mmCIF file of C-alpha atoms and ligand atoms in Angstrom:
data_model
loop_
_atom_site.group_PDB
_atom_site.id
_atom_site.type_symbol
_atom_site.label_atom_id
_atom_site.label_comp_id
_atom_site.label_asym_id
_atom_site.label_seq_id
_atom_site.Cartn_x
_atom_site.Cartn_y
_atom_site.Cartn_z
ATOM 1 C CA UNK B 1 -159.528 25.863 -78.641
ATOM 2 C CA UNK B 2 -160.087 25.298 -82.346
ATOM 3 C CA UNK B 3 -163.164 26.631 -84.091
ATOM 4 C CA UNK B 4 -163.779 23.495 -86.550
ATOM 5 C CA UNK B 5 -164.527 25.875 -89.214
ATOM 6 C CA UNK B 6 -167.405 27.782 -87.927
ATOM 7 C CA UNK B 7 -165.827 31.251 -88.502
ATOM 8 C CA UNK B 8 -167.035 31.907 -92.068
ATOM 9 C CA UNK B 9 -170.698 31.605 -91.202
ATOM 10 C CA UNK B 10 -172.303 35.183 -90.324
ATOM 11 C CA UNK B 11 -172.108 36.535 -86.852
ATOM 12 C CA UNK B 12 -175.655 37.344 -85.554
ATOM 13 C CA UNK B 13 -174.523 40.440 -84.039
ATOM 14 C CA UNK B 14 -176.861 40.464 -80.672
ATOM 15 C CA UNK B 15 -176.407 43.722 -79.124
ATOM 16 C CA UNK B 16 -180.361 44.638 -78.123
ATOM 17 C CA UNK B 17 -181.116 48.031 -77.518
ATOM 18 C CA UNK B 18 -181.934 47.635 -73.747
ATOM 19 C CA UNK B 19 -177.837 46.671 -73.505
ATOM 20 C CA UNK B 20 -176.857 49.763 -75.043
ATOM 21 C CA UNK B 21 -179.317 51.742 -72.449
ATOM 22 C CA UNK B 22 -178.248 49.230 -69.435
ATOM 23 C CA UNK B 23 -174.197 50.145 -70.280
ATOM 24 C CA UNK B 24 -175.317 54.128 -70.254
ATOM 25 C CA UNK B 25 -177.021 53.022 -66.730
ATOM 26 C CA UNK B 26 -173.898 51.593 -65.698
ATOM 27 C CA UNK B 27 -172.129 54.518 -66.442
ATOM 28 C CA UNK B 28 -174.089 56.827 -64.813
ATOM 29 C CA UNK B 29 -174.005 54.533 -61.408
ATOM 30 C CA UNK B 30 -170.566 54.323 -61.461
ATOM 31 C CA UNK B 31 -169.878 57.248 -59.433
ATOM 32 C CA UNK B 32 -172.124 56.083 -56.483
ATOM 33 C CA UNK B 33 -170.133 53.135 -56.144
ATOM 34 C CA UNK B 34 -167.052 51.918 -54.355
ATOM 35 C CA UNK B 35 -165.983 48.572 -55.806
ATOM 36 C CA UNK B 36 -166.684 46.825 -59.563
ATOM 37 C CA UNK B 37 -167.225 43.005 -59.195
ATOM 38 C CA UNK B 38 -167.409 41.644 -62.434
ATOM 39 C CA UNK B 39 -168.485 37.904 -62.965
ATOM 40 C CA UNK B 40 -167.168 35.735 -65.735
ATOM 41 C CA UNK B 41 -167.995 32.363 -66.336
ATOM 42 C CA UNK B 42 -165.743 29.599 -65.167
ATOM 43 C CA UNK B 43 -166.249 27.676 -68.491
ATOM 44 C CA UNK B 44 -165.345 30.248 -70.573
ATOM 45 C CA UNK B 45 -163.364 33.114 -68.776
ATOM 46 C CA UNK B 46 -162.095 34.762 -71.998
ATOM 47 C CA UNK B 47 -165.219 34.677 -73.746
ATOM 48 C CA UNK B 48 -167.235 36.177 -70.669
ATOM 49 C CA UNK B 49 -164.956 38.957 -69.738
ATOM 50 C CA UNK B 50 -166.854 42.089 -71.509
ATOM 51 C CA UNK B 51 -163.987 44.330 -73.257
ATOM 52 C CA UNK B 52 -165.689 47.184 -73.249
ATOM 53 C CA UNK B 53 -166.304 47.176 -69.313
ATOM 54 C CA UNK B 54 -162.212 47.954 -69.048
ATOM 55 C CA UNK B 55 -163.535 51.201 -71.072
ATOM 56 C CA UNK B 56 -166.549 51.948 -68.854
ATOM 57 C CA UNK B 57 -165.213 51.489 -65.712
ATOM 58 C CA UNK B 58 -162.108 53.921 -66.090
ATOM 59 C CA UNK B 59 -160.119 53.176 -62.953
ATOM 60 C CA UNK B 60 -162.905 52.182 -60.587
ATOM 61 C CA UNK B 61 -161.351 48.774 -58.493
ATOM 62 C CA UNK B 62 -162.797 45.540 -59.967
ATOM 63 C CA UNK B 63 -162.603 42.083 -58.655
ATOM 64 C CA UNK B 64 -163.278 38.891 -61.004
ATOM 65 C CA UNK B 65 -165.210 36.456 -59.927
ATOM 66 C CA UNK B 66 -165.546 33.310 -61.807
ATOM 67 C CA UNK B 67 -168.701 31.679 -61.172
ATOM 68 C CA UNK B 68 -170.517 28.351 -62.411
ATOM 69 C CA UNK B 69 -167.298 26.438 -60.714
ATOM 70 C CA UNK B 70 -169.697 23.780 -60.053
ATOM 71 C CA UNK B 71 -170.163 23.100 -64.249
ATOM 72 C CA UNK B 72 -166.194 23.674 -65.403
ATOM 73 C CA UNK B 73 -163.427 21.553 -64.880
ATOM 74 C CA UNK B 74 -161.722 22.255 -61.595
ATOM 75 C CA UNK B 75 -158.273 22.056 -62.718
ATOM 76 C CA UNK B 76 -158.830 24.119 -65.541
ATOM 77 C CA UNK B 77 -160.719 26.625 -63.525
ATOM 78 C CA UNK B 78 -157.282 26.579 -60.977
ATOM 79 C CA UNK B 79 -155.189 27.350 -64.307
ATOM 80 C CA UNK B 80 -157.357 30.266 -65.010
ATOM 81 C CA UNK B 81 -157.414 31.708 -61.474
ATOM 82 C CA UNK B 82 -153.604 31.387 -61.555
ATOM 83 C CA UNK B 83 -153.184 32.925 -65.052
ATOM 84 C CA UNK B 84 -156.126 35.909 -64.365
ATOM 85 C CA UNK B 85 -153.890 36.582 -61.060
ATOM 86 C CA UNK B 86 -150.517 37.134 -62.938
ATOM 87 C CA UNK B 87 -152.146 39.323 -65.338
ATOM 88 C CA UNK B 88 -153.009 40.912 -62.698
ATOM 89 C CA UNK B 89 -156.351 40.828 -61.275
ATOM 90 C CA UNK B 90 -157.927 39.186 -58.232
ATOM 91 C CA UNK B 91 -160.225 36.106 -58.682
ATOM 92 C CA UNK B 92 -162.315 34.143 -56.880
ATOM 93 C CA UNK B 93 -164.190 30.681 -58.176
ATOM 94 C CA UNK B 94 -167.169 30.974 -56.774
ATOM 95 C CA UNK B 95 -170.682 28.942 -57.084
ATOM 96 C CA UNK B 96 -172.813 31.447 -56.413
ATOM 97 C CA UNK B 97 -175.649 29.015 -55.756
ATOM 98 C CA UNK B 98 -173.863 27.712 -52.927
ATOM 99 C CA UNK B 99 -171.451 30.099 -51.964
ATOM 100 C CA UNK B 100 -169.222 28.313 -49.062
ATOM 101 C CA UNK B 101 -168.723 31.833 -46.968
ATOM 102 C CA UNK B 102 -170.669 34.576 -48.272
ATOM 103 C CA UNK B 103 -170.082 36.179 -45.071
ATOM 104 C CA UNK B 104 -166.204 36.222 -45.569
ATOM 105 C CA UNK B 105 -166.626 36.924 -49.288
ATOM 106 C CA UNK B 106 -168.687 40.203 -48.283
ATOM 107 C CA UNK B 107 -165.387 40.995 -45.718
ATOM 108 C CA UNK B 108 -163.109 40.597 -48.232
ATOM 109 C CA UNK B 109 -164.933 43.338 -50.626
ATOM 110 C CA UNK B 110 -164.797 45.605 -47.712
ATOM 111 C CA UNK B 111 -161.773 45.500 -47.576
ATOM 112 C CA UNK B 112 -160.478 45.639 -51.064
ATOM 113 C CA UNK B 113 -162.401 49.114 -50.441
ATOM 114 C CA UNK B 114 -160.625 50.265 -47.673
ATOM 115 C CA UNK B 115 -157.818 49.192 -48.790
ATOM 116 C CA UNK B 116 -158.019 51.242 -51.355
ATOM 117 C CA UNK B 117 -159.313 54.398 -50.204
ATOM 118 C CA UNK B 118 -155.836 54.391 -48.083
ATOM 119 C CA UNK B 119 -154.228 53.852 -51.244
ATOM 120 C CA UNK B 120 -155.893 56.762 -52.250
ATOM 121 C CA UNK B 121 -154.518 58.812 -49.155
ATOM 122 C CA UNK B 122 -158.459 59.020 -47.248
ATOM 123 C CA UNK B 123 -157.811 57.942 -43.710
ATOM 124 C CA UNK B 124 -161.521 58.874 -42.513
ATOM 125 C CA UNK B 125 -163.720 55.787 -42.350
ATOM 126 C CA UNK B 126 -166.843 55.996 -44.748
ATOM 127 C CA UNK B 127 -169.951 57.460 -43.332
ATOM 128 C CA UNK B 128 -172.161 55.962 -45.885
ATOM 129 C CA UNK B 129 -172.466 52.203 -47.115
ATOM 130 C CA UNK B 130 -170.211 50.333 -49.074
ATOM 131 C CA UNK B 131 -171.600 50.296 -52.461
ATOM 132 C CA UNK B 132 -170.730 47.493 -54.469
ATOM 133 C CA UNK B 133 -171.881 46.885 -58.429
ATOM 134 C CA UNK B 134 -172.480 43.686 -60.118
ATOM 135 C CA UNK B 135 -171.363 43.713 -63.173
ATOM 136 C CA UNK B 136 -171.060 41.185 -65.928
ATOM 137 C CA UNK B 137 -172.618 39.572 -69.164
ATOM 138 C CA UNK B 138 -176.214 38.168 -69.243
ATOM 139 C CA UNK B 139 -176.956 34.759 -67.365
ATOM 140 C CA UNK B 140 -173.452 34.165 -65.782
ATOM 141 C CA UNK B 141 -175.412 34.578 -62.120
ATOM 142 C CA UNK B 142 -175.576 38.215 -60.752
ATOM 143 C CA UNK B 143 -178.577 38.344 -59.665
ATOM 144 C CA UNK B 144 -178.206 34.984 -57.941
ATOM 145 C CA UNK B 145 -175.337 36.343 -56.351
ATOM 146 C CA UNK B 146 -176.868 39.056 -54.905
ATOM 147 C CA UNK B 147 -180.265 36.483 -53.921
ATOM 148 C CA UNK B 148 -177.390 34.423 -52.097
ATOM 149 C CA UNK B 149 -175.625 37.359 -50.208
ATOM 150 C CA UNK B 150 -178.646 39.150 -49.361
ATOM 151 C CA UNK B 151 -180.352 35.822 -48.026
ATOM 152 C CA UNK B 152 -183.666 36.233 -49.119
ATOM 153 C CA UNK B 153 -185.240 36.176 -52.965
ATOM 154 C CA UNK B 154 -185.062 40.227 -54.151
ATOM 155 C CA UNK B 155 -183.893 39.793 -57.650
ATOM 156 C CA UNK B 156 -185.220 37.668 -60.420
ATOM 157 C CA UNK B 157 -183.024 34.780 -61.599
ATOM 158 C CA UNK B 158 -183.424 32.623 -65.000
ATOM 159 C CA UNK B 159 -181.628 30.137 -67.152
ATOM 160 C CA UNK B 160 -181.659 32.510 -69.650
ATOM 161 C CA UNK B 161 -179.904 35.737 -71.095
ATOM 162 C CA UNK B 162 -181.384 39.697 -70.303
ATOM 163 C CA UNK B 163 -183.555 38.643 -67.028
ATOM 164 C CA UNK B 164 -182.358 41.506 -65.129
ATOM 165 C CA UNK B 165 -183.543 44.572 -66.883
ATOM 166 C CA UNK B 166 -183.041 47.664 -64.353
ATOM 167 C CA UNK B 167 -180.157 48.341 -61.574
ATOM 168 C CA UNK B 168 -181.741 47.149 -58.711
ATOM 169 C CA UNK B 169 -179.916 48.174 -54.840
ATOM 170 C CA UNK B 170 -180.135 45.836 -52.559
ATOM 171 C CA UNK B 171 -179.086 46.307 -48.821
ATOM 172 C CA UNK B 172 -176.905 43.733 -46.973
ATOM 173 C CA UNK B 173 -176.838 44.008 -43.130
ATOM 174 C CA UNK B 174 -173.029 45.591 -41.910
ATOM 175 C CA UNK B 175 -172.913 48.002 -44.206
ATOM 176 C CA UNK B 176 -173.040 47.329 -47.906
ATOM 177 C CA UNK B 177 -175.215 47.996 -50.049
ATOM 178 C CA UNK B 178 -175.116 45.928 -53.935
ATOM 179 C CA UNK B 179 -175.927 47.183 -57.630
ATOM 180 C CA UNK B 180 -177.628 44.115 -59.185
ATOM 181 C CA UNK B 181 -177.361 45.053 -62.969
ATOM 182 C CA UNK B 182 -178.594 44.130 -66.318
ATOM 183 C CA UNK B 183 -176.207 41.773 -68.159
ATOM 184 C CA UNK B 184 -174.706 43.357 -71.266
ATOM 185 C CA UNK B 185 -172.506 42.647 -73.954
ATOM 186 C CA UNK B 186 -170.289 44.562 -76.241
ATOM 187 C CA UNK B 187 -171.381 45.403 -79.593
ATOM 188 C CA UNK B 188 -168.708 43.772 -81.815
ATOM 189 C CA UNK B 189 -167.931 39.935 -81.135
ATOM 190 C CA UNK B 190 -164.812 39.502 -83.071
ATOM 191 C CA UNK B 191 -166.128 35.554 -84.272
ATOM 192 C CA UNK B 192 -168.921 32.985 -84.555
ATOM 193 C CA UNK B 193 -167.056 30.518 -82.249
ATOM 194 C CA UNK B 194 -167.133 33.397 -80.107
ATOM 195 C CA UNK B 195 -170.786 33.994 -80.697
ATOM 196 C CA UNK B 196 -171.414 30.008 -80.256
ATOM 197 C CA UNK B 197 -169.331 30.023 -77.256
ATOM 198 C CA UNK B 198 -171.546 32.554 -75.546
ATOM 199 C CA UNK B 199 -175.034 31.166 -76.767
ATOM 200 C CA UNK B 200 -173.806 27.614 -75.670
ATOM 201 C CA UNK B 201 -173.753 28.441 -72.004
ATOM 202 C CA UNK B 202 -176.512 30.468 -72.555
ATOM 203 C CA UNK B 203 -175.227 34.231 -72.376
ATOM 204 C CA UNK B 204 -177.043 34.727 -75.906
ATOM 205 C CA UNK B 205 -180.154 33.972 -77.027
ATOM 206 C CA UNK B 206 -181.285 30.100 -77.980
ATOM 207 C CA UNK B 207 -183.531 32.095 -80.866
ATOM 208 C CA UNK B 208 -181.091 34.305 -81.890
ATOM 209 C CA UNK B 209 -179.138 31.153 -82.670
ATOM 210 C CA UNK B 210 -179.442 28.016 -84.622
ATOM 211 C CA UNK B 211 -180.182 25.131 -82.364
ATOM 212 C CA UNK B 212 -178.529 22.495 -84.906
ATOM 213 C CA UNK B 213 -175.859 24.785 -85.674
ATOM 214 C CA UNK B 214 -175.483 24.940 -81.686
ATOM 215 C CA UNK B 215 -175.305 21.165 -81.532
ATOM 216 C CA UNK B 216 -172.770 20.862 -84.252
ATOM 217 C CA UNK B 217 -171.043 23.138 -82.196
ATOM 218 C CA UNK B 218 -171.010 21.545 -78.997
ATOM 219 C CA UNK B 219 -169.745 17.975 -80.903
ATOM 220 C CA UNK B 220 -166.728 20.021 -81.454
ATOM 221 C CA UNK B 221 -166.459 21.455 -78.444
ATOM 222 C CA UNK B 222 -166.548 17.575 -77.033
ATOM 223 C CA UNK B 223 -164.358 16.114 -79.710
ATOM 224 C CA UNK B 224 -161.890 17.594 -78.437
ATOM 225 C CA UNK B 225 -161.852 16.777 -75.071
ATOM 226 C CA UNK B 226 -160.286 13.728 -73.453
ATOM 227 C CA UNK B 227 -162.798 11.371 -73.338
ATOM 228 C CA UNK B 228 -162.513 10.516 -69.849
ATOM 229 C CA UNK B 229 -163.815 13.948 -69.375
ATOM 230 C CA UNK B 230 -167.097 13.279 -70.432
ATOM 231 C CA UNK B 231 -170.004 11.280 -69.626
ATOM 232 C CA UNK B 232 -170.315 9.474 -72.527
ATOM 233 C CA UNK B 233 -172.328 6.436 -70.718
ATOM 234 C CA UNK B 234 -174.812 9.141 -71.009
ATOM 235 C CA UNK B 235 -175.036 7.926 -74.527
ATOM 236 C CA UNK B 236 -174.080 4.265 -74.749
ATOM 237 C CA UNK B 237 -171.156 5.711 -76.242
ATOM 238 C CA UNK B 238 -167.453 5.317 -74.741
ATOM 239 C CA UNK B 239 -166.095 8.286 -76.648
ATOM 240 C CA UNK B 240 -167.129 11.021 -78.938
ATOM 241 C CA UNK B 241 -168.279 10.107 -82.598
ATOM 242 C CA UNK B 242 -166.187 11.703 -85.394
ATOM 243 C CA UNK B 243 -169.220 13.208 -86.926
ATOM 244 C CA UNK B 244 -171.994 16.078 -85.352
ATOM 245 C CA UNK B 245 -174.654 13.068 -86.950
ATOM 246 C CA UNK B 246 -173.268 10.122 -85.167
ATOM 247 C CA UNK B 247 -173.779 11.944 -81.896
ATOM 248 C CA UNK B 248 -176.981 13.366 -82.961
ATOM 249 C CA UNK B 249 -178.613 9.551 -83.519
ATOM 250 C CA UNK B 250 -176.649 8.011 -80.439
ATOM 251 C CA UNK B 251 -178.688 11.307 -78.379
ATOM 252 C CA UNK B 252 -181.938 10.378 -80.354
ATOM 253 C CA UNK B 253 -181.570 6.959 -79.997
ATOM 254 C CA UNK B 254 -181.167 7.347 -76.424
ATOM 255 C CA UNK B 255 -183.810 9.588 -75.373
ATOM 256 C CA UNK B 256 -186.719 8.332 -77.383
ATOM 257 C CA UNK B 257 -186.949 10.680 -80.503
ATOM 258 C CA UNK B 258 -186.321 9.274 -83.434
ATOM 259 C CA UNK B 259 -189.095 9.754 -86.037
ATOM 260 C CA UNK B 260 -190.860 7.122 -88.049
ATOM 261 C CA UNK B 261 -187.843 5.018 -90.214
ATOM 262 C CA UNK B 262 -185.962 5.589 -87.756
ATOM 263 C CA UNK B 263 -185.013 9.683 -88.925
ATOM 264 C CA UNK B 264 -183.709 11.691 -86.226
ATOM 265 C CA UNK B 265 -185.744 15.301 -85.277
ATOM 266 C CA UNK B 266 -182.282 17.159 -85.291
ATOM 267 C CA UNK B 267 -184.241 20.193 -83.909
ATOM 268 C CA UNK B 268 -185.684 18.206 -80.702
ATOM 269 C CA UNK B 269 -182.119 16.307 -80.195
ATOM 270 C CA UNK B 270 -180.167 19.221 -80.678
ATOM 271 C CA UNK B 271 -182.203 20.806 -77.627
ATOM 272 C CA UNK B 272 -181.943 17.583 -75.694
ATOM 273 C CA UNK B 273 -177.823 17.589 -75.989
ATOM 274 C CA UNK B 274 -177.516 21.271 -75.110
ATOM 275 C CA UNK B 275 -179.727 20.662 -72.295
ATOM 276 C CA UNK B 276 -177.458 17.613 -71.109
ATOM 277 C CA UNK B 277 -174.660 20.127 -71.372
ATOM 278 C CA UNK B 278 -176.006 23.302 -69.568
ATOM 279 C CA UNK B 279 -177.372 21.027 -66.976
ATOM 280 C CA UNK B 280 -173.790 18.882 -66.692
ATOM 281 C CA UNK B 281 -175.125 15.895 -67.413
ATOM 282 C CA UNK B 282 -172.383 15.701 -69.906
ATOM 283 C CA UNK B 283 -169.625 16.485 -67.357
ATOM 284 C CA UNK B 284 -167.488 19.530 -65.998
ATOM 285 C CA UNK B 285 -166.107 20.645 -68.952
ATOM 286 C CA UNK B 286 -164.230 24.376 -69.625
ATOM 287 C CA UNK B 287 -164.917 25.365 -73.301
ATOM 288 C CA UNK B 288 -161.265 27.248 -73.347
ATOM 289 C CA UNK B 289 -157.866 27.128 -71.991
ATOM 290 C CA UNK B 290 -155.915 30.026 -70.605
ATOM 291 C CA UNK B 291 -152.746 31.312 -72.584
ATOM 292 C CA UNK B 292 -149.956 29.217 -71.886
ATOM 293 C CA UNK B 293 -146.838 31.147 -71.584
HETATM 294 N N1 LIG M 1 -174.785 25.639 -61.710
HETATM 295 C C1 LIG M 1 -174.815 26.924 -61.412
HETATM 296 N N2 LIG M 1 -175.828 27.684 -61.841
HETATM 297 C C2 LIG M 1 -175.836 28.994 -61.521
HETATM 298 C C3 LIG M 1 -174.815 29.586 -60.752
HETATM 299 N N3 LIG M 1 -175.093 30.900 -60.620
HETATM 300 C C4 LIG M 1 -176.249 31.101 -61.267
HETATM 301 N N4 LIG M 1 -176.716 29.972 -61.817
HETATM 302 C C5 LIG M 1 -177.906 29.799 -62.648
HETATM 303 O O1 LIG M 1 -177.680 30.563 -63.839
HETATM 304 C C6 LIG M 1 -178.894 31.121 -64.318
HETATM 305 C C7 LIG M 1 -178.738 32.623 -64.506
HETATM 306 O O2 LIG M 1 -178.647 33.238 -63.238
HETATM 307 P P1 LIG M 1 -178.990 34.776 -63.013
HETATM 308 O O3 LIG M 1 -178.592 35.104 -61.622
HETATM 309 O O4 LIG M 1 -180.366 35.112 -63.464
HETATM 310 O O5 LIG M 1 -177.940 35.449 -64.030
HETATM 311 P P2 LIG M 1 -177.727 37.018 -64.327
HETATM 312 O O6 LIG M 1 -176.264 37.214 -64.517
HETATM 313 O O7 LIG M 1 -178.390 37.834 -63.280
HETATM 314 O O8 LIG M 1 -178.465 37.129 -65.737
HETATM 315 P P3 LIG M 1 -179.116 38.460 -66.447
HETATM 316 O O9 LIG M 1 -180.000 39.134 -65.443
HETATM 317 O O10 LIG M 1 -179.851 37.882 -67.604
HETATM 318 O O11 LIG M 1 -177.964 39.293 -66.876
HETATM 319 C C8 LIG M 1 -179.968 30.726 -63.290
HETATM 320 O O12 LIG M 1 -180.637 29.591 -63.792
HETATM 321 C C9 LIG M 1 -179.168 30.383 -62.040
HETATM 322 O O13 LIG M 1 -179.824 29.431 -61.221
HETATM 323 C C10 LIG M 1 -173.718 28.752 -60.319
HETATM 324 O O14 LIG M 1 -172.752 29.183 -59.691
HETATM 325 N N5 LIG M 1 -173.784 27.440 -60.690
HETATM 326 MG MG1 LIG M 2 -179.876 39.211 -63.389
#
């Protein structure tokens, strides 16, 4: 989608230094493990993908899974799934807070593995685990993954990016065994709407980030959807305003925070709308379309 502009503003560059250490950790785990399965985002599968993984992981098998279903747009996430599978990968949509068969999703990893050991010519079953590593970019719900397929609470989960700080194993029963890891991103985001993409569904940090900036963002994220895609009720509002301000005072209006004379706190409204939107009170919407050709 179109970046209103926002690409001539200075990129924050976020690349911590526990990243660079958790993709040299990565690296080094690689060889104990069987299978890569790398979560995206379902609102923003482009944005989400790391580049730099395709680097890392030099020929290991990885499976995509898109998760956060539950927050994008179905449809869209069906034209993604579709696209990602032509270019060749395999997907699955996935909320990984409510994963309909995590049983059959386990099954299927096993046997992407063995299916492609015989690829590789090894008929002998494995006499170890199957060792599986979670890969992806902060917050897009690893370690809730894991939580969910391991049916009990052993990783830490938060709304928020760089929870997960160390690999972390964690033993399924039948046979696998998962790498929860650290979410990292690449060093060199190519934009800001790239940038604001990522901090909007909260893969970057809110303080690394302008919160009015974020806002601003987020109008022009929602301008351009059909307005029957969005909640604008929420609001009193029956589509989107044609300015960032007009949305700003029909949020402040609506949720009490308008200062004396009637001035709107941009910094506490701005945190109330992307709160609306990370929590999809908004709506289901997918921040980008896949390639149409
Ligand atoms: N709605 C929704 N929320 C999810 C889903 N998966 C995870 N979450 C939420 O997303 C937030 C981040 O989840 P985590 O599992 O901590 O994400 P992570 O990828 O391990 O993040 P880092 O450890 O920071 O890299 C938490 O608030 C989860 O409850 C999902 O499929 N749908
Ligand atoms: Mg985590």
């Amino acid at each position: 989608m179109t970046d209103f502009g926002f690409n001539h503003l200075p990129l924050t560059g976020w690349f911590p230094g526990h990243m660079l250490k958790a993709g040299r950790k990565m690296r080094e785990a690689l060889k104990l493990v069987d299978l890569v399965v790398e979560l995206i985002d379902a609102r923003a599968p482009r944005s989400t993908r790391n580049p730099a993984f395709r680097q890392i992981l030099q020929g290991k098998p990885v499976l995509i899974v898109a998760n956060k279903v539950d927050l994008a747009d179905p449809v869209m996430s069906g034209w993604w799934q579709a696209y990602l599978e032509r270019m060749g990968d395999q997907v699955f949509l996935l909320d990984a807070r409510n994963p309909a068969h995590p049983a059959e999703l386990i099954r299927c990893w096993k046997n992407s593995v063995h299916e492609e050991r015989e690829k590789r010519g090894a008929h002998n079953k494995l006499s170890r685990p199957v060792r599986i590593m979670i890969a992806g970019i902060p917050n897009v719900g690893k370690s809730t993954l894991v939580n969910r397929l391991h049916s009990g609470k052993k990783a830490e989960v938060g709304p928020k990016a760089g929870v997960t700080r160390h690999n972390q194993w964690i033993t399924l029963k039948g046979g696998v065994e998962l790498l929860d890891t650290p979410g990292v991103l690449w060093p060199h985001i190519r934009d800001k709407a790239h940038e604001l993409r990522l901090a909007l569904i909260g893969s970057m940090k809110d303080d690394v980030m302008n919160v009015e900036l974020l806002a601003e963002y987020l109008w022009s994220e929602l301008h351009q959807q059909p307005p029957e895609r969005v909640a604008w009720d929420l609001y009193n509002l029956e589509a989107c305003p044609d300015t960032p301000d007009a949305l700003m005072q029909a949020v402040a209006q609506r949720r009490g925070i308008l200062r004396g004379g009637g001035k709107i706190d941009y910094t506490r409204t701005a945190i109330a709308l992307l709160k609306d939107y990370r929590d999809c009170r908004i709506g289901r919407l997918t921040l980008e379309a896949p390639p149409q050709d």
